[in-house]
């Protein structure tokens, strides 16, 4: 028989819950705090067609971009060994297509996804089965080869291509500037906007000195020291670069709340944010980004697109 609920019973249960919570880890406390939040249904939220856009070359891009790392199981989960498998099980092809569809309905018109068969197969299915029109900026996959990735991107309708961040770090560190130039030249010759990714400022600093012709930088920024220099150091250099800047790792792989991470990156000079999102996060993330972009952010770096 159910115990009748009165003030004494309620206070007793509340005390037991709060006492138990005192021994929980930070992650468990966060989970407990969010248990009463209602999950967002598929396609939830008003359409945020007003999400601001900029241009890189001739390509018009929403200032919030859908990142594809989660789709491929790259969750940056530190020492948690099960998370990559969990991501791959969650993001089956149908769920990836659901997420892309929700992105489009909320004004996100571009996705950055790895240039390999898995991403290409899902994108082509999405276009064919759901009439998807989301633009694809292809991220290189070194196991396939940079130049081959460019060809695959061109053959499968990409709008842009860039050298993946770890590859950019390595190529510059090894002095392979001519190879980077060859990759970018091939991409641009085939009508793609072309960029270079990095986790270190050494890459854009070197490429600025070398004077390579390309369209954008793809560079990390966050305030938790996650694969990036300090925000102030990144911003100070990026003020000197005229190319548009797509920022990534702005949430420190889940350590930073969207409102804080987005505001910091935009204020520090980023033109676009690349953010991995679950389907149920898209609408809120777009709403947060849209609100931030209405403010006077007192940017020292002018918008470059």
GROMACS .gro file of C-alpha atoms in nm:
model
  305
    1UNK     CA    1   0.000   0.000   0.000
    2UNK     CA    2   0.136   0.341  -0.095
    3UNK     CA    3   0.252   0.556   0.194
    4UNK     CA    4   0.027   0.865   0.229
    5UNK     CA    5   0.212   1.184   0.146
    6UNK     CA    6   0.206   1.453   0.412
    7UNK     CA    7   0.449   1.723   0.517
    8UNK     CA    8   0.639   1.493   0.756
    9UNK     CA    9   0.674   1.216   0.497
   10UNK     CA   10   0.777   1.466   0.232
   11UNK     CA   11   1.045   1.621   0.455
   12UNK     CA   12   1.170   1.278   0.555
   13UNK     CA   13   1.207   1.167   0.192
   14UNK     CA   14   1.367   1.495   0.094
   15UNK     CA   15   1.620   1.458   0.376
   16UNK     CA   16   1.705   1.102   0.268
   17UNK     CA   17   1.756   1.216  -0.093
   18UNK     CA   18   1.972   1.514   0.002
   19UNK     CA   19   2.179   1.301   0.239
   20UNK     CA   20   2.238   1.041  -0.032
   21UNK     CA   21   2.329   1.311  -0.282
   22UNK     CA   22   2.599   1.441  -0.052
   23UNK     CA   23   2.807   1.132  -0.128
   24UNK     CA   24   2.767   1.149  -0.504
   25UNK     CA   25   3.034   1.235  -0.756
   26UNK     CA   26   3.009   1.558  -0.954
   27UNK     CA   27   2.881   1.368  -1.259
   28UNK     CA   28   2.613   1.193  -1.052
   29UNK     CA   29   2.501   1.522  -0.897
   30UNK     CA   30   2.467   1.677  -1.243
   31UNK     CA   31   2.264   1.377  -1.359
   32UNK     CA   32   2.040   1.393  -1.052
   33UNK     CA   33   1.986   1.766  -1.100
   34UNK     CA   34   1.875   1.710  -1.458
   35UNK     CA   35   1.655   1.405  -1.405
   36UNK     CA   36   1.339   1.613  -1.387
   37UNK     CA   37   1.410   1.799  -1.709
   38UNK     CA   38   1.177   1.690  -1.985
   39UNK     CA   39   1.366   1.552  -2.285
   40UNK     CA   40   1.326   1.733  -2.614
   41UNK     CA   41   1.121   1.534  -2.865
   42UNK     CA   42   1.248   1.476  -3.216
   43UNK     CA   43   1.244   1.799  -3.412
   44UNK     CA   44   1.153   1.999  -3.104
   45UNK     CA   45   1.156   2.373  -3.082
   46UNK     CA   46   1.060   2.666  -3.288
   47UNK     CA   47   1.246   2.700  -3.613
   48UNK     CA   48   1.536   2.936  -3.572
   49UNK     CA   49   1.550   3.046  -3.932
   50UNK     CA   50   1.700   3.371  -3.807
   51UNK     CA   51   2.034   3.217  -3.707
   52UNK     CA   52   2.287   3.459  -3.848
   53UNK     CA   53   2.517   3.362  -4.132
   54UNK     CA   54   2.844   3.470  -4.282
   55UNK     CA   55   3.029   3.387  -4.601
   56UNK     CA   56   3.353   3.208  -4.672
   57UNK     CA   57   3.421   3.262  -5.038
   58UNK     CA   58   3.086   3.214  -5.209
   59UNK     CA   59   2.955   2.973  -4.945
   60UNK     CA   60   2.699   3.114  -4.700
   61UNK     CA   61   2.740   2.942  -4.365
   62UNK     CA   62   2.539   2.956  -4.042
   63UNK     CA   63   2.745   3.096  -3.755
   64UNK     CA   64   2.678   2.772  -3.567
   65UNK     CA   65   2.795   2.462  -3.754
   66UNK     CA   66   2.706   2.100  -3.677
   67UNK     CA   67   3.025   1.912  -3.585
   68UNK     CA   68   3.053   1.547  -3.683
   69UNK     CA   69   3.296   1.401  -3.430
   70UNK     CA   70   3.019   1.247  -3.222
   71UNK     CA   71   2.875   1.079  -3.531
   72UNK     CA   72   3.199   0.884  -3.569
   73UNK     CA   73   3.252   0.801  -3.202
   74UNK     CA   74   3.522   1.061  -3.139
   75UNK     CA   75   3.385   1.179  -2.806
   76UNK     CA   76   3.707   1.303  -2.638
   77UNK     CA   77   3.595   1.117  -2.325
   78UNK     CA   78   3.934   1.115  -2.154
   79UNK     CA   79   3.986   0.773  -1.991
   80UNK     CA   80   3.628   0.647  -2.020
   81UNK     CA   81   3.676   0.346  -2.246
   82UNK     CA   82   3.310   0.279  -2.326
   83UNK     CA   83   3.208   0.620  -2.459
   84UNK     CA   84   3.331   0.579  -2.816
   85UNK     CA   85   3.129   0.259  -2.852
   86UNK     CA   86   2.828   0.427  -2.689
   87UNK     CA   87   2.844   0.714  -2.940
   88UNK     CA   88   2.864   0.475  -3.233
   89UNK     CA   89   2.564   0.280  -3.107
   90UNK     CA   90   2.361   0.596  -3.047
   91UNK     CA   91   2.451   0.764  -3.372
   92UNK     CA   92   2.341   0.498  -3.617
   93UNK     CA   93   2.268   0.624  -3.970
   94UNK     CA   94   1.903   0.703  -3.886
   95UNK     CA   95   1.999   0.906  -3.580
   96UNK     CA   96   2.264   1.098  -3.775
   97UNK     CA   97   2.004   1.182  -4.039
   98UNK     CA   98   1.757   1.283  -3.766
   99UNK     CA   99   2.019   1.518  -3.621
  100UNK     CA  100   2.103   1.674  -3.956
  101UNK     CA  101   1.732   1.723  -4.025
  102UNK     CA  102   1.681   1.895  -3.690
  103UNK     CA  103   1.983   2.114  -3.759
  104UNK     CA  104   1.837   2.228  -4.089
  105UNK     CA  105   1.496   2.297  -3.936
  106UNK     CA  106   1.668   2.517  -3.678
  107UNK     CA  107   1.872   2.721  -3.923
  108UNK     CA  108   2.203   2.532  -3.910
  109UNK     CA  109   2.286   2.494  -4.278
  110UNK     CA  110   2.635   2.341  -4.262
  111UNK     CA  111   2.794   2.030  -4.112
  112UNK     CA  112   3.161   1.942  -4.078
  113UNK     CA  113   3.210   1.569  -4.115
  114UNK     CA  114   3.502   1.338  -4.174
  115UNK     CA  115   3.586   1.257  -4.534
  116UNK     CA  116   3.542   0.882  -4.534
  117UNK     CA  117   3.292   0.625  -4.659
  118UNK     CA  118   3.076   0.622  -4.346
  119UNK     CA  119   3.004   0.996  -4.354
  120UNK     CA  120   2.961   1.002  -4.730
  121UNK     CA  121   2.716   0.710  -4.726
  122UNK     CA  122   2.500   0.878  -4.459
  123UNK     CA  123   2.509   1.217  -4.632
  124UNK     CA  124   2.408   1.067  -4.965
  125UNK     CA  125   2.124   0.875  -4.798
  126UNK     CA  126   2.012   1.192  -4.621
  127UNK     CA  127   1.997   1.381  -4.949
  128UNK     CA  128   1.816   1.101  -5.130
  129UNK     CA  129   1.574   0.980  -4.861
  130UNK     CA  130   1.494   1.304  -4.681
  131UNK     CA  131   1.572   1.572  -4.934
  132UNK     CA  132   1.845   1.709  -4.710
  133UNK     CA  133   2.029   2.016  -4.828
  134UNK     CA  134   2.278   2.071  -4.548
  135UNK     CA  135   2.617   2.183  -4.678
  136UNK     CA  136   2.914   1.960  -4.611
  137UNK     CA  137   3.260   2.088  -4.526
  138UNK     CA  138   3.483   1.781  -4.545
  139UNK     CA  139   3.749   1.720  -4.282
  140UNK     CA  140   4.051   1.527  -4.405
  141UNK     CA  141   4.111   1.171  -4.286
  142UNK     CA  142   4.480   1.089  -4.301
  143UNK     CA  143   4.426   0.712  -4.314
  144UNK     CA  144   4.273   0.764  -4.658
  145UNK     CA  145   4.520   1.030  -4.767
  146UNK     CA  146   4.479   1.405  -4.799
  147UNK     CA  147   4.465   1.430  -5.178
  148UNK     CA  148   4.233   1.131  -5.208
  149UNK     CA  149   4.006   1.293  -4.948
  150UNK     CA  150   3.985   1.607  -5.161
  151UNK     CA  151   3.876   1.397  -5.460
  152UNK     CA  152   3.615   1.214  -5.250
  153UNK     CA  153   3.483   1.547  -5.119
  154UNK     CA  154   3.451   1.688  -5.471
  155UNK     CA  155   3.283   1.373  -5.604
  156UNK     CA  156   3.026   1.374  -5.324
  157UNK     CA  157   2.907   1.733  -5.327
  158UNK     CA  158   3.114   1.898  -5.056
  159UNK     CA  159   3.117   2.276  -5.031
  160UNK     CA  160   3.454   2.291  -4.863
  161UNK     CA  161   3.754   2.096  -4.740
  162UNK     CA  162   4.017   2.147  -4.471
  163UNK     CA  163   4.323   1.975  -4.335
  164UNK     CA  164   4.220   1.814  -4.005
  165UNK     CA  165   4.362   1.977  -3.691
  166UNK     CA  166   4.605   1.706  -3.582
  167UNK     CA  167   4.728   1.676  -3.942
  168UNK     CA  168   4.778   2.051  -3.964
  169UNK     CA  169   4.980   2.046  -3.641
  170UNK     CA  170   5.197   1.760  -3.769
  171UNK     CA  171   5.257   1.893  -4.120
  172UNK     CA  172   5.366   2.235  -3.994
  173UNK     CA  173   5.583   2.086  -3.720
  174UNK     CA  174   5.755   1.869  -3.982
  175UNK     CA  175   5.799   2.161  -4.220
  176UNK     CA  176   5.570   2.013  -4.487
  177UNK     CA  177   5.435   2.349  -4.599
  178UNK     CA  178   5.458   2.257  -4.968
  179UNK     CA  179   5.237   1.955  -4.904
  180UNK     CA  180   4.976   2.172  -4.732
  181UNK     CA  181   4.989   2.409  -5.029
  182UNK     CA  182   4.936   2.117  -5.268
  183UNK     CA  183   4.630   1.997  -5.076
  184UNK     CA  184   4.476   2.343  -5.062
  185UNK     CA  185   4.549   2.411  -5.428
  186UNK     CA  186   4.373   2.090  -5.534
  187UNK     CA  187   4.068   2.175  -5.323
  188UNK     CA  188   4.043   2.530  -5.456
  189UNK     CA  189   4.101   2.419  -5.817
  190UNK     CA  190   3.794   2.199  -5.780
  191UNK     CA  191   3.572   2.480  -5.652
  192UNK     CA  192   3.589   2.409  -5.279
  193UNK     CA  193   3.658   2.661  -5.008
  194UNK     CA  194   3.976   2.539  -4.841
  195UNK     CA  195   4.116   2.568  -4.491
  196UNK     CA  196   4.368   2.441  -4.240
  197UNK     CA  197   4.292   2.309  -3.893
  198UNK     CA  198   4.512   2.315  -3.585
  199UNK     CA  199   4.521   2.290  -3.209
  200UNK     CA  200   4.829   2.511  -3.180
  201UNK     CA  201   4.892   2.870  -3.281
  202UNK     CA  202   5.215   2.759  -3.445
  203UNK     CA  203   5.009   2.657  -3.749
  204UNK     CA  204   4.836   2.988  -3.833
  205UNK     CA  205   5.147   3.182  -3.733
  206UNK     CA  206   5.359   2.979  -3.977
  207UNK     CA  207   5.105   2.988  -4.258
  208UNK     CA  208   5.060   3.363  -4.225
  209UNK     CA  209   5.436   3.405  -4.266
  210UNK     CA  210   5.441   3.169  -4.565
  211UNK     CA  211   5.157   3.354  -4.737
  212UNK     CA  212   4.966   3.046  -4.854
  213UNK     CA  213   4.645   3.107  -5.047
  214UNK     CA  214   4.341   2.956  -4.876
  215UNK     CA  215   4.008   3.058  -4.731
  216UNK     CA  216   3.977   2.991  -4.357
  217UNK     CA  217   4.137   2.876  -4.034
  218UNK     CA  218   3.993   2.601  -3.814
  219UNK     CA  219   4.138   2.665  -3.468
  220UNK     CA  220   4.055   2.566  -3.110
  221UNK     CA  221   3.963   2.807  -2.832
  222UNK     CA  222   3.833   2.748  -2.477
  223UNK     CA  223   3.911   2.853  -2.122
  224UNK     CA  224   3.982   2.507  -1.977
  225UNK     CA  225   4.319   2.445  -2.143
  226UNK     CA  226   4.174   2.170  -2.361
  227UNK     CA  227   4.388   2.131  -2.673
  228UNK     CA  228   4.426   2.507  -2.697
  229UNK     CA  229   4.631   2.796  -2.570
  230UNK     CA  230   4.460   3.052  -2.346
  231UNK     CA  231   4.170   3.243  -2.504
  232UNK     CA  232   4.362   3.569  -2.469
  233UNK     CA  233   4.666   3.428  -2.652
  234UNK     CA  234   4.454   3.283  -2.932
  235UNK     CA  235   4.251   3.602  -2.969
  236UNK     CA  236   4.561   3.823  -2.972
  237UNK     CA  237   4.704   3.641  -3.271
  238UNK     CA  238   4.379   3.583  -3.458
  239UNK     CA  239   4.322   3.961  -3.454
  240UNK     CA  240   4.615   3.982  -3.695
  241UNK     CA  241   4.475   3.724  -3.939
  242UNK     CA  242   4.231   3.838  -4.207
  243UNK     CA  243   4.093   3.495  -4.295
  244UNK     CA  244   3.761   3.380  -4.146
  245UNK     CA  245   3.802   3.164  -3.838
  246UNK     CA  246   3.592   2.858  -3.758
  247UNK     CA  247   3.645   2.785  -3.387
  248UNK     CA  248   3.621   2.436  -3.241
  249UNK     CA  249   3.660   2.272  -2.900
  250UNK     CA  250   3.472   2.577  -2.771
  251UNK     CA  251   3.300   2.363  -2.507
  252UNK     CA  252   3.618   2.183  -2.407
  253UNK     CA  253   3.467   1.849  -2.512
  254UNK     CA  254   3.173   1.892  -2.277
  255UNK     CA  255   3.341   2.068  -1.985
  256UNK     CA  256   3.183   2.408  -2.058
  257UNK     CA  257   2.817   2.505  -2.084
  258UNK     CA  258   2.711   2.632  -2.428
  259UNK     CA  259   2.623   2.983  -2.313
  260UNK     CA  260   2.967   3.034  -2.160
  261UNK     CA  261   3.164   2.866  -2.439
  262UNK     CA  262   2.975   3.026  -2.727
  263UNK     CA  263   2.993   3.375  -2.577
  264UNK     CA  264   3.366   3.347  -2.513
  265UNK     CA  265   3.449   3.222  -2.863
  266UNK     CA  266   3.238   3.482  -3.044
  267UNK     CA  267   3.367   3.762  -2.821
  268UNK     CA  268   3.727   3.656  -2.877
  269UNK     CA  269   3.686   3.685  -3.252
  270UNK     CA  270   3.558   3.357  -3.394
  271UNK     CA  271   3.340   3.396  -3.703
  272UNK     CA  272   3.179   3.052  -3.680
  273UNK     CA  273   3.156   2.781  -3.414
  274UNK     CA  274   3.180   2.412  -3.496
  275UNK     CA  275   2.996   2.222  -3.221
  276UNK     CA  276   2.916   1.854  -3.186
  277UNK     CA  277   2.551   1.822  -3.082
  278UNK     CA  278   2.310   1.548  -2.989
  279UNK     CA  279   1.974   1.574  -3.162
  280UNK     CA  280   1.808   1.689  -2.838
  281UNK     CA  281   2.062   1.971  -2.792
  282UNK     CA  282   2.033   2.139  -3.131
  283UNK     CA  283   1.736   2.367  -3.070
  284UNK     CA  284   1.867   2.501  -2.740
  285UNK     CA  285   2.218   2.552  -2.878
  286UNK     CA  286   2.079   2.747  -3.172
  287UNK     CA  287   1.868   2.958  -2.938
  288UNK     CA  288   2.172   3.033  -2.720
  289UNK     CA  289   2.392   3.121  -3.019
  290UNK     CA  290   2.121   3.338  -3.174
  291UNK     CA  291   2.072   3.533  -2.852
  292UNK     CA  292   2.446   3.589  -2.806
  293UNK     CA  293   2.478   3.712  -3.164
  294UNK     CA  294   2.221   3.985  -3.101
  295UNK     CA  295   2.445   4.145  -2.837
  296UNK     CA  296   2.724   4.397  -2.862
  297UNK     CA  297   3.006   4.155  -2.790
  298UNK     CA  298   3.272   4.426  -2.790
  299UNK     CA  299   3.485   4.217  -3.021
  300UNK     CA  300   3.832   4.351  -3.085
  301UNK     CA  301   3.855   4.138  -3.398
  302UNK     CA  302   3.613   4.252  -3.671
  303UNK     CA  303   3.390   3.993  -3.832
  304UNK     CA  304   3.584   3.850  -4.124
  305UNK     CA  305   3.282   3.704  -4.299
   0.00000   0.00000   0.00000
